[in-house]
Coordinates of C-alpha atoms in Angstrom, one line a residue:
X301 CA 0.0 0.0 0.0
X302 CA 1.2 3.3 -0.5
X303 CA 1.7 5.4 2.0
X304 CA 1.1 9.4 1.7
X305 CA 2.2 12.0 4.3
X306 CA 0.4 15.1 4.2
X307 CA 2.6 18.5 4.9
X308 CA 0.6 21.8 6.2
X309 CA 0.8 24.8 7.6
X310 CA -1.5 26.9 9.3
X311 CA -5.2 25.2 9.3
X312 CA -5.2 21.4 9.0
X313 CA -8.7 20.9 7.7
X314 CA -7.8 20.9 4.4
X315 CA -5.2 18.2 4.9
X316 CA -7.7 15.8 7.4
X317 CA -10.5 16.1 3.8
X318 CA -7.9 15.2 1.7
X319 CA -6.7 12.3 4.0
X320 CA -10.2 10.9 3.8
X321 CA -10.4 10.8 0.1
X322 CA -6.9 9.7 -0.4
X323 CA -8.2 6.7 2.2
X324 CA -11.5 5.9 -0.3
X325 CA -8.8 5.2 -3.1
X326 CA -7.6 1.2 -3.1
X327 CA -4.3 0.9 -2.4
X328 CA -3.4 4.1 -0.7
X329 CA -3.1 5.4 3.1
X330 CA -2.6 9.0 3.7
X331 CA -1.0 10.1 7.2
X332 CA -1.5 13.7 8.0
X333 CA 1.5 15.0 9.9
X334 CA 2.1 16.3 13.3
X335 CA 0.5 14.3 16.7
X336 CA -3.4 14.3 15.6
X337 CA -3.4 10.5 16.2
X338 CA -2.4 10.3 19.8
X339 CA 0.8 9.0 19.4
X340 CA 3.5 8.4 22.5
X341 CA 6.2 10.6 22.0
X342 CA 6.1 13.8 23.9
X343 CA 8.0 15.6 20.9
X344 CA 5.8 16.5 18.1
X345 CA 8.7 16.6 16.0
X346 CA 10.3 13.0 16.7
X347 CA 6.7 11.7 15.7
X348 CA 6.2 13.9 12.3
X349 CA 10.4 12.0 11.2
X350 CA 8.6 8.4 12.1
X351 CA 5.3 9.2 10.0
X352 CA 7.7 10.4 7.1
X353 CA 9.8 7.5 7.3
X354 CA 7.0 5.3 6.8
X355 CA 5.9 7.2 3.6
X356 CA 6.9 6.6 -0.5
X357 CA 4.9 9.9 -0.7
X358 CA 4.2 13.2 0.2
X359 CA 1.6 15.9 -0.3
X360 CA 2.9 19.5 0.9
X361 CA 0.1 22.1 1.3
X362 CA 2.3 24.8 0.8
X363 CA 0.2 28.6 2.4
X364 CA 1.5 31.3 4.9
X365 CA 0.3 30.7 8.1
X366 CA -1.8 33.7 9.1
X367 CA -0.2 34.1 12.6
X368 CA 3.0 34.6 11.4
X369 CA 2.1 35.5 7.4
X370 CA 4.8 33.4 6.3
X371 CA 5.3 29.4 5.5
X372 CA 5.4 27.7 9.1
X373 CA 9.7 26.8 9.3
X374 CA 8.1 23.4 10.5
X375 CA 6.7 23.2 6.9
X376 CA 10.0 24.0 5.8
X377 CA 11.7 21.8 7.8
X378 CA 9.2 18.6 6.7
X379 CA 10.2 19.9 3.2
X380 CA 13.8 19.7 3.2
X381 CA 13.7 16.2 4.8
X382 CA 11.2 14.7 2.5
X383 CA 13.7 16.4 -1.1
X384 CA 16.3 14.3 0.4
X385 CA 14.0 11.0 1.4
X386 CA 12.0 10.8 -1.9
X387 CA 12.1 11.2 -5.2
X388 CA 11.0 14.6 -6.5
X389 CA 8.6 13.2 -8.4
X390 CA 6.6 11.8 -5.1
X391 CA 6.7 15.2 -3.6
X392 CA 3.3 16.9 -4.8
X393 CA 3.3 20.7 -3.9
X394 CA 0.1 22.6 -4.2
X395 CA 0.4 26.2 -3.3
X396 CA -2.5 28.0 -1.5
X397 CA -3.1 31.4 -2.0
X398 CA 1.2 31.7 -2.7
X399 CA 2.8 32.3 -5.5
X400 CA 5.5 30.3 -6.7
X401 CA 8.0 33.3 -6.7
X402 CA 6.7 34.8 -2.9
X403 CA 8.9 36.5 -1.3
X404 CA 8.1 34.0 1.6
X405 CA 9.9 30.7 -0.1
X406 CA 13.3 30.9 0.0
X407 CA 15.0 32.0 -3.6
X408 CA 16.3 28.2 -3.6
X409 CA 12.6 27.4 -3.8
X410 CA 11.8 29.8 -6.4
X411 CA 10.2 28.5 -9.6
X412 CA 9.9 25.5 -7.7
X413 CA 6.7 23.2 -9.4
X414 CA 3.7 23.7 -8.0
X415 CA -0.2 24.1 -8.9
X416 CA -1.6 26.9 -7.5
X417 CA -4.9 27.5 -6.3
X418 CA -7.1 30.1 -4.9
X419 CA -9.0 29.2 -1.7
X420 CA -11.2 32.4 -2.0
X421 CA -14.9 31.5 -1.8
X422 CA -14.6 28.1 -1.7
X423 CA -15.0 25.5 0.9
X424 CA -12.3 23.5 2.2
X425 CA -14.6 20.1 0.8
X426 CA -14.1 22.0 -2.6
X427 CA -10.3 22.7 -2.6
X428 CA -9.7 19.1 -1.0
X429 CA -11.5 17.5 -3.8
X430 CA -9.5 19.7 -6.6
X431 CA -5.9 18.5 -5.0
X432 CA -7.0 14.9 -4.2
X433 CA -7.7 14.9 -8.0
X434 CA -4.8 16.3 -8.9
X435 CA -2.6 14.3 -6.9
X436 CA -4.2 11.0 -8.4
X437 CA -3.8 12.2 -12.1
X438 CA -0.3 12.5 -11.4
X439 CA -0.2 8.7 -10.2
X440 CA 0.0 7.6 -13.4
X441 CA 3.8 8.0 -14.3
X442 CA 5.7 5.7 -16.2
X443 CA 8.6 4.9 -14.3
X444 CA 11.9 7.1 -14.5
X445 CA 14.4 3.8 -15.0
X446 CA 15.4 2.2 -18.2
X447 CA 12.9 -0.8 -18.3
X448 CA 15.7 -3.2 -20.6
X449 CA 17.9 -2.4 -17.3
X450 CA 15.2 -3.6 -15.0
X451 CA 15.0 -6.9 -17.0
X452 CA 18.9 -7.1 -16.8
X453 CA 19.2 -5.9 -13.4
X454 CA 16.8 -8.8 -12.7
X455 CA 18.0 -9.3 -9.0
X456 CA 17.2 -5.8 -8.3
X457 CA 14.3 -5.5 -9.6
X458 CA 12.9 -8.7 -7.7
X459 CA 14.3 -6.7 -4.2
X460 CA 12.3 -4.2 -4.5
X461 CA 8.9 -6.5 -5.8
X462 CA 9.6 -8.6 -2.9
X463 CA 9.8 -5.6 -0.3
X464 CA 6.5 -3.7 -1.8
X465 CA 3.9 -5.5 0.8
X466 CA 6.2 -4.6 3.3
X467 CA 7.6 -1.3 2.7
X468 CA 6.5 0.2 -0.8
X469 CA 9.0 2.3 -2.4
X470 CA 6.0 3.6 -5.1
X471 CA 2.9 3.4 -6.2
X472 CA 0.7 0.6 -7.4
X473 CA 1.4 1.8 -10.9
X474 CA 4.5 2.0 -11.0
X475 CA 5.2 -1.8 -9.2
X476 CA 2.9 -3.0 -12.1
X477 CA 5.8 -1.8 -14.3
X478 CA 8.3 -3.7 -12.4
X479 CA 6.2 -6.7 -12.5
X480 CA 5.8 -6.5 -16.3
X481 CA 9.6 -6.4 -16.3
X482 CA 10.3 -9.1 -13.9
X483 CA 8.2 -11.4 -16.6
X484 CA 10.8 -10.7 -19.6
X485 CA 13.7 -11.4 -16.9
X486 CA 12.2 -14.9 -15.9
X487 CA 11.2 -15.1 -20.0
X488 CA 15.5 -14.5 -20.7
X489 CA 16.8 -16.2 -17.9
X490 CA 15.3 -19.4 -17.9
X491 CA 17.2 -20.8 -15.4
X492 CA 14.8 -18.3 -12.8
X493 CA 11.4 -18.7 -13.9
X494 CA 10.4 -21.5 -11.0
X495 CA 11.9 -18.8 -8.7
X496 CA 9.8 -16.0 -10.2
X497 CA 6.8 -17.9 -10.4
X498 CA 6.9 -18.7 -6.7
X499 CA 7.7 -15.0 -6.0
X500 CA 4.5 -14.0 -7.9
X501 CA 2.4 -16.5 -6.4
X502 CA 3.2 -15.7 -3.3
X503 CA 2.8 -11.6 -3.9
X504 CA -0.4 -12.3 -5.7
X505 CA -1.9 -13.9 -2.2
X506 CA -0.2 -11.5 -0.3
X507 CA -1.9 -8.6 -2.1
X508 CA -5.1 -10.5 -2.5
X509 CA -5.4 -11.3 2.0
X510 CA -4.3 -7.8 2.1
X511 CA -7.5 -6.4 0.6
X512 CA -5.9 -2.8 -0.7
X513 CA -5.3 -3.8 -4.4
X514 CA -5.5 -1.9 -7.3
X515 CA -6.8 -3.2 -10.4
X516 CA -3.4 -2.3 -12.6
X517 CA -1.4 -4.1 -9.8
X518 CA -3.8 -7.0 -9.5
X519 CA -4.0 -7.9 -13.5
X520 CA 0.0 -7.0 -13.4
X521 CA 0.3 -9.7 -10.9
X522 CA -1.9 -12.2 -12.9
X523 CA -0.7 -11.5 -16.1
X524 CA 3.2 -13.0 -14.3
X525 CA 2.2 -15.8 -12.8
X526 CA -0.3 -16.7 -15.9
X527 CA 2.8 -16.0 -18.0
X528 CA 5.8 -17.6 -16.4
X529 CA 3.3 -21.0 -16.1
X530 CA 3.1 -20.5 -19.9
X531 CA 7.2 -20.6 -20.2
X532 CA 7.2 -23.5 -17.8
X533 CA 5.5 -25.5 -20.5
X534 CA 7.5 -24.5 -23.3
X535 CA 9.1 -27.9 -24.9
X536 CA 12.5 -28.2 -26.4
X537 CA 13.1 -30.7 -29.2
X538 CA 15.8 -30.7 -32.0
X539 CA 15.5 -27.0 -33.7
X540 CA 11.9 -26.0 -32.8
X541 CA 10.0 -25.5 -29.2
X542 CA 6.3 -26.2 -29.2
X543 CA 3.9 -26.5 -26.9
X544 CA 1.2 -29.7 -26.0
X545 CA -2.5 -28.9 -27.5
X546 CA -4.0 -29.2 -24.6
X547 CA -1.7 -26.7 -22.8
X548 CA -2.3 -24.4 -25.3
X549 CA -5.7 -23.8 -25.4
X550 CA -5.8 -23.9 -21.5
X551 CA -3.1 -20.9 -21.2
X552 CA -4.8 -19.2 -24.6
X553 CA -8.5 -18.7 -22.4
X554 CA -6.5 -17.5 -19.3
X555 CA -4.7 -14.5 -21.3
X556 CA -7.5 -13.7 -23.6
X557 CA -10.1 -13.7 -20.1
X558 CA -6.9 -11.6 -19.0
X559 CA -6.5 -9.1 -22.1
X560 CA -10.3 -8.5 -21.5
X561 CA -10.2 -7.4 -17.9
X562 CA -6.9 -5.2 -18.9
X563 CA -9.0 -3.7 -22.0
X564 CA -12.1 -2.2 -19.1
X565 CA -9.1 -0.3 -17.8
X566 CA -8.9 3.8 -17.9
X567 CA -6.3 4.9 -20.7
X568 CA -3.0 4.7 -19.8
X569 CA 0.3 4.3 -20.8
X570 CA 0.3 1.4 -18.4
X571 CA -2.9 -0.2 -20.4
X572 CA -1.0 0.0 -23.4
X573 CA 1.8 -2.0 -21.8
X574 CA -0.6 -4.6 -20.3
X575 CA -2.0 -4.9 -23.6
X576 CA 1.4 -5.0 -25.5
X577 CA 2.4 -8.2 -22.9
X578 CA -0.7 -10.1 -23.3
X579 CA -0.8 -9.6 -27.5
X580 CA 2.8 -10.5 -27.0
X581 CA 2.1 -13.8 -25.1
X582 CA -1.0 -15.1 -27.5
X583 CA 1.3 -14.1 -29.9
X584 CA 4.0 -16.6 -29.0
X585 CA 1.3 -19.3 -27.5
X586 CA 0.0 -18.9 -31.8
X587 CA 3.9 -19.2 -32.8
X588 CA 4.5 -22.2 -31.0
X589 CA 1.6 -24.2 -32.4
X590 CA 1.7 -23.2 -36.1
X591 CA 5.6 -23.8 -36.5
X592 CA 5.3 -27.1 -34.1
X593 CA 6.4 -30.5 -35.9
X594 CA 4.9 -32.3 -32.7
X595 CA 0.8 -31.4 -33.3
X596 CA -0.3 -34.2 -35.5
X597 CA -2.1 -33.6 -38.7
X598 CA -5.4 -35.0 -37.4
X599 CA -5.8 -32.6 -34.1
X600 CA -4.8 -29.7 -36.2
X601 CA -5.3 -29.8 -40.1
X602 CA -3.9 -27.1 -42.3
X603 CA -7.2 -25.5 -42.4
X604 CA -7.3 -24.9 -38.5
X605 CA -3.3 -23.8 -38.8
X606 CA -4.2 -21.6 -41.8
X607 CA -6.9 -20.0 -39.1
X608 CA -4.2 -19.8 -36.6
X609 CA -1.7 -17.9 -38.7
X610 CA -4.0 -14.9 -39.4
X611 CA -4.7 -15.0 -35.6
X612 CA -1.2 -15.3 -35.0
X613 CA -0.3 -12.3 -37.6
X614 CA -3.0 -10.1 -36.2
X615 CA -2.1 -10.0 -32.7
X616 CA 1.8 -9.6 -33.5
X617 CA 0.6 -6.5 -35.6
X618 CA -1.2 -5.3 -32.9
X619 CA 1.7 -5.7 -30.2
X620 CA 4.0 -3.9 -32.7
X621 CA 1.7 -0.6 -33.3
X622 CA 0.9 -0.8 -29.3
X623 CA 4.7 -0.3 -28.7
X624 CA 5.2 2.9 -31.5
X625 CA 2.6 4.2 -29.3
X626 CA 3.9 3.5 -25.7
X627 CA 7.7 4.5 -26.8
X628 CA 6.4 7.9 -28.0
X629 CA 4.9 8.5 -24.6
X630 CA 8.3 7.9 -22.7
X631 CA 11.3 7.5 -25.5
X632 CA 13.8 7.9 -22.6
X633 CA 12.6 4.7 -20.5
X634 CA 10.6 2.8 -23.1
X635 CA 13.0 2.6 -26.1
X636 CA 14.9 -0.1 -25.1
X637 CA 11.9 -2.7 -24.5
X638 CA 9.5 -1.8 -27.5
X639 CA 12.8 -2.5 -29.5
X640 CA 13.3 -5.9 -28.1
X641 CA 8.9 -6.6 -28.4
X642 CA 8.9 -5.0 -32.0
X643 CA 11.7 -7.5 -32.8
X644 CA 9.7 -10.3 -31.5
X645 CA 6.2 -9.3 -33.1
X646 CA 7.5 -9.2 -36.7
X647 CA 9.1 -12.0 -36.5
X648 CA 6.4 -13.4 -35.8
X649 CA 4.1 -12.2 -38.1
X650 CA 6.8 -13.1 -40.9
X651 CA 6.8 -16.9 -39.5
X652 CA 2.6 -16.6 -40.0
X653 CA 3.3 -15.2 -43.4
X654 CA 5.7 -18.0 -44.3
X655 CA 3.3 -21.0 -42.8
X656 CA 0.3 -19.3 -44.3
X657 CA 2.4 -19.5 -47.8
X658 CA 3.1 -23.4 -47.2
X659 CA -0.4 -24.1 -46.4
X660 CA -2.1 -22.0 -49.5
X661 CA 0.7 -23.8 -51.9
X662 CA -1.3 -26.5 -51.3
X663 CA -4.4 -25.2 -52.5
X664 CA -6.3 -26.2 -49.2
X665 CA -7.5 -22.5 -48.5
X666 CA -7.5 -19.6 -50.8
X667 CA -4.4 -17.6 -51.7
X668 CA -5.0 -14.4 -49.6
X669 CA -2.7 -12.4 -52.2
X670 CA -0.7 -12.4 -55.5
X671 CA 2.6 -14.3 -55.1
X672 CA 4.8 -10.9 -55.4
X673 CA 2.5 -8.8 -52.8
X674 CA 3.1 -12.2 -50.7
X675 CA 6.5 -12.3 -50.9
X676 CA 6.9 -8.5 -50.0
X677 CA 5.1 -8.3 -47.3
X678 CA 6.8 -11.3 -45.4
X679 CA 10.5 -10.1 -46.7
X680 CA 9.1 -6.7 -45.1
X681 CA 8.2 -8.5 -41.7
X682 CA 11.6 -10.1 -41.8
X683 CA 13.7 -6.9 -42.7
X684 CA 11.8 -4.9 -39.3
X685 CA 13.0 -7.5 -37.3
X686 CA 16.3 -8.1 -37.8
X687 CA 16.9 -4.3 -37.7
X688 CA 15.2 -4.0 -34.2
X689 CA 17.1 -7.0 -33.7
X690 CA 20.5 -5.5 -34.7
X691 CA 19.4 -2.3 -32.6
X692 CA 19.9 -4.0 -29.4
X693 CA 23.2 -5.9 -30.5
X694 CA 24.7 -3.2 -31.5
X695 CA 23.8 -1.6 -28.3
X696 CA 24.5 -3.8 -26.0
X697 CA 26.9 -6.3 -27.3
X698 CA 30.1 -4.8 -26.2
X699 CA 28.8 -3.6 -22.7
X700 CA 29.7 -5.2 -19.9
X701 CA 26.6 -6.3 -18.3
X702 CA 24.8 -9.9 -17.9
X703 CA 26.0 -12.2 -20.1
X704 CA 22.9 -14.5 -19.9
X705 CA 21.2 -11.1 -21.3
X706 CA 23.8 -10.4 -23.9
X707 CA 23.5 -14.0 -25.2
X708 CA 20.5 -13.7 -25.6
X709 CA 20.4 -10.8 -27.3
X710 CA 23.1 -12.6 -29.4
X711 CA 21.2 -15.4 -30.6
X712 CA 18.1 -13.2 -31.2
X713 CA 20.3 -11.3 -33.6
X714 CA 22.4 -14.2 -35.4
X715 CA 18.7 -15.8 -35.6
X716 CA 17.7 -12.9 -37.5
X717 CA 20.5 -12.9 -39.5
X718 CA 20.1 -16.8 -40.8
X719 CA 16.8 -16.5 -41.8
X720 CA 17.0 -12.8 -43.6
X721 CA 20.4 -14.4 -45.8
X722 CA 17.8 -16.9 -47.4
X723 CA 16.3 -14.4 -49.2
X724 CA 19.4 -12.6 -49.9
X725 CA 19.8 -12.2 -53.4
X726 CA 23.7 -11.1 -53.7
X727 CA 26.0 -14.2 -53.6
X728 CA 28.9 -12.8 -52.2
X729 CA 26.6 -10.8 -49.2
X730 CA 25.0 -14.5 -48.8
X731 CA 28.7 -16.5 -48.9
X732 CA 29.6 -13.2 -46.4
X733 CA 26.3 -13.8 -43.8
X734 CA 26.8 -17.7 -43.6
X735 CA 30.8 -17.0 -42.6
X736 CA 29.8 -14.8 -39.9
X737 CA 26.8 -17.4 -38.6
X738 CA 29.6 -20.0 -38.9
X739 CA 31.5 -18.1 -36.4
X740 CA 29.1 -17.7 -34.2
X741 CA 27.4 -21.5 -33.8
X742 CA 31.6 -22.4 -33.0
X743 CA 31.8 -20.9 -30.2
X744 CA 28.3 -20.1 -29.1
X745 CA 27.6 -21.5 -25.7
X746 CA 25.7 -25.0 -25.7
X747 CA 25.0 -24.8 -22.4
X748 CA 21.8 -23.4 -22.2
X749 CA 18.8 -25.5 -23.6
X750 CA 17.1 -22.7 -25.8
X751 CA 20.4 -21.9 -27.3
X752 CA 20.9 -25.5 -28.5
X753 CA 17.5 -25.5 -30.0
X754 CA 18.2 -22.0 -32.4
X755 CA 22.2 -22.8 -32.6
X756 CA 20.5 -25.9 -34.7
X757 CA 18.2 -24.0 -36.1
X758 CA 20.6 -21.5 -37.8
X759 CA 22.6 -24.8 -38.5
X760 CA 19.4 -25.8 -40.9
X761 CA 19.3 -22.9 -42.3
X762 CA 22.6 -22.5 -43.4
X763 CA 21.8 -25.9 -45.3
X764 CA 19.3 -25.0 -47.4

């Protein structure tokens, strides 16, 4: 839950309203300072450094107090402590019949942001309403950290997911993000996702017996452990993973009853990002049966597969738009990850393309196109990939950082590589690609199970 302290000077009414609507809202606790709760400690002060401690928040209700027509120094005091404790972002300053530029602030303060607003001729129930709604709009913030370094920084990022129930460090919104995050570390580090899955289970109860969820942070929740069961199923064999029919229809009904409680939410950049995740994962669940050598004929005839490449096609394209959209509201923090989706989602939507050509060469559903409009548009597919994919090597491939990520990141490029040189009409740039995918499958690691599978992958490719 998280916690907000309340900062005022002269007349506390204001600040008791606002506590009361702030206390309406799941998920959040307000705590207005200074002794009004009958607390132990003889010194007012001593109690007001415990209540601040305890907060991931503040709201400052910044006016002169009319004894002294100047801001109360204990206001100033609470200020200065909570600049250093929080982030400046969590600090929310409303100014009361003040000016930003008063005389009264000190000049270090000066320009300081703030909304401002007139108490004149309105009641306190008024103005308490106006900054309780401001102080919610500004809950939904995208998170000021690089999300690719949360995935790679997996063991921080787990620290602080672990420590939310206990002590939050932000708001519900923002430990959605991390959640969504901690699902593409358990997704790349595969030697985690029993770990994470237990995590998640556990903070899914934990916020469920605790009865102060929000509905971002619930479905965040959800979504991981829904997901990271999904990975758990993934099976290995020679150059392809697939997943058993059963399984798949069983995880398919869970995201899409998922991606329909995400789609009643308010607009928000963390909507989109639900929305991207869940596309992402039907996406894969599609990918996995349609490219699957395991599914016999009989449970799934090219008809049905046809059926499923559209679908799978669809919701790539519709992950891949999702993230223009959510990397134009944040480029800063969100390149990174709708790089490393975007990379995914048209591959995918070139493998649907390339089943879908298998299946209508023979003539068991209709050609949806001309042969050269079908061949562009799945060279198209390919080409976006492989240059989000070279993006994020080219990035991050000479960094010191995880080298479970980096691999990974590795393989995802040399993948793309193998499969675009197929296509690649200039003998001496193809002769050129295969030397350099040579390279890499010598001394790529064999270790890791996923790596096996598209180290033989490229191997088949480079055969044809």
């Amino acid at each position: 839950m998280s916690k907000v302290f309340i900062a005022w000077s002269g007349n506390n009414e204001i600040a008791k309203r606002i506590k009361t609507l702030i206390d309406e809202k799941t998920g959040y606790e307000a705590i207005v300072g200074g002794n009004l709760y009958g607390h132990d400690s003889i010194y007012v002060g001593g109690t007001i450094i415990e209540q601040m401690k305890k907060c991931d928040q503040a709201i400052l209700l910044i006016q002169k107090n009319p004894r002294i027509n100047a801001i109360s120094p204990n206001l100033m005091f609470e200020w200065g402590y909570l600049l250093a404790k929080l982030n400046i972002k969590k600090i929310h300053n409303y100014f009361l019949d003040i000016s930003p530029n008063d005389p009264a602030l000190p000049s270090d303060l000066h320009g300081v942001w703030a909304h401002s607003v007139s108490t004149d001729g309105r009641t306190e129930c008024e103005i308490a309403a106006e900054l309780t709604d401001k102080f919610f709009d500004s809950q939904n913030n995208t998170l000021t950290e690089n999300k690719m370094m949360l995935i790679i920084n997996r063991d921080e990022t787990r620290k602080k997911i672990l420590a939310h129930l206990v002590d939050p460090i932000c708001s519900n919104y923002e430990m959605a993000q991390y959640i969504l995050c901690y699902i593409y570390s358990s997704n790349i580090y595969v030697e985690t996702r029993q770990e994470a899955l237990n995590d998640m289970q556990n903070f899914l109860d934990r916020l469920d017996d605790a009865g102060f969820q929000s509905a971002e942070l619930v479905l965040a929740a959800r979504l991981a452990v829904t997901s990271i069961k999904f990975f758990l199923d993934i099976k290995y064999v020679t150059d392809e993973q697939y997943i058993k029919f059963e399984k798949f229809y069983k995880h398919r009904e869970k995201f899409e009853d998922l991606f329909d409680r995400i789609d009643d939410l308010p607009e928000s950049e963390l909507k989109n990002w639900l929305l991207a995740f869940v596309y992402d994962f039907i996406s894969y669940l599609y990918l996995l049966i349609v490219n699957s050598d395991e599914i016999d004929d009989d449970v799934m005839p090219d008809d049905k597969k046809a059926d499923y490449c559209y679908r799978l096609y669809d919701v790539s394209e519709k992950a891949a738009n999702l993230c223009i959209i959510i990397e134009g509201q944040a480029p800063n923090v969100n390149r990174q990850l709708c790089t490393l989706l975007r990379g995914y989602m048209y591959r995918d939507m070139f493998c649907a393309l390339n089943c879908l050509e298998r299946i209508e060469s023979l003539e068991i559903v209709p050609r949806s196109e001309d042969k050269e409009s079908r061949r562009k548009k799945f060279l198209n597919c390919l080409e976006l990939s492989f240059k989000e994919r070279k993006k994020l090597y080219d990035e991050y491939s000479l960094k010191n950082i995880n080298s479970a990520f980096i691999n990974n990141i590795e393989m995802e490029y040399f993948l793309g590589l193998a499969e675009l040189q197929l296509y690649e009409s200039d003998g001496i740039k193809r002769k050129n690609h295969k030397e350099k995918l040579m390279r890499y499958i010598e001394r790529a690691d064999r270790n890791i199970s996923e790596k096996k599978v598209f180290t033989e992958k490229i191997k088949n490719y480079l055969k044809k």
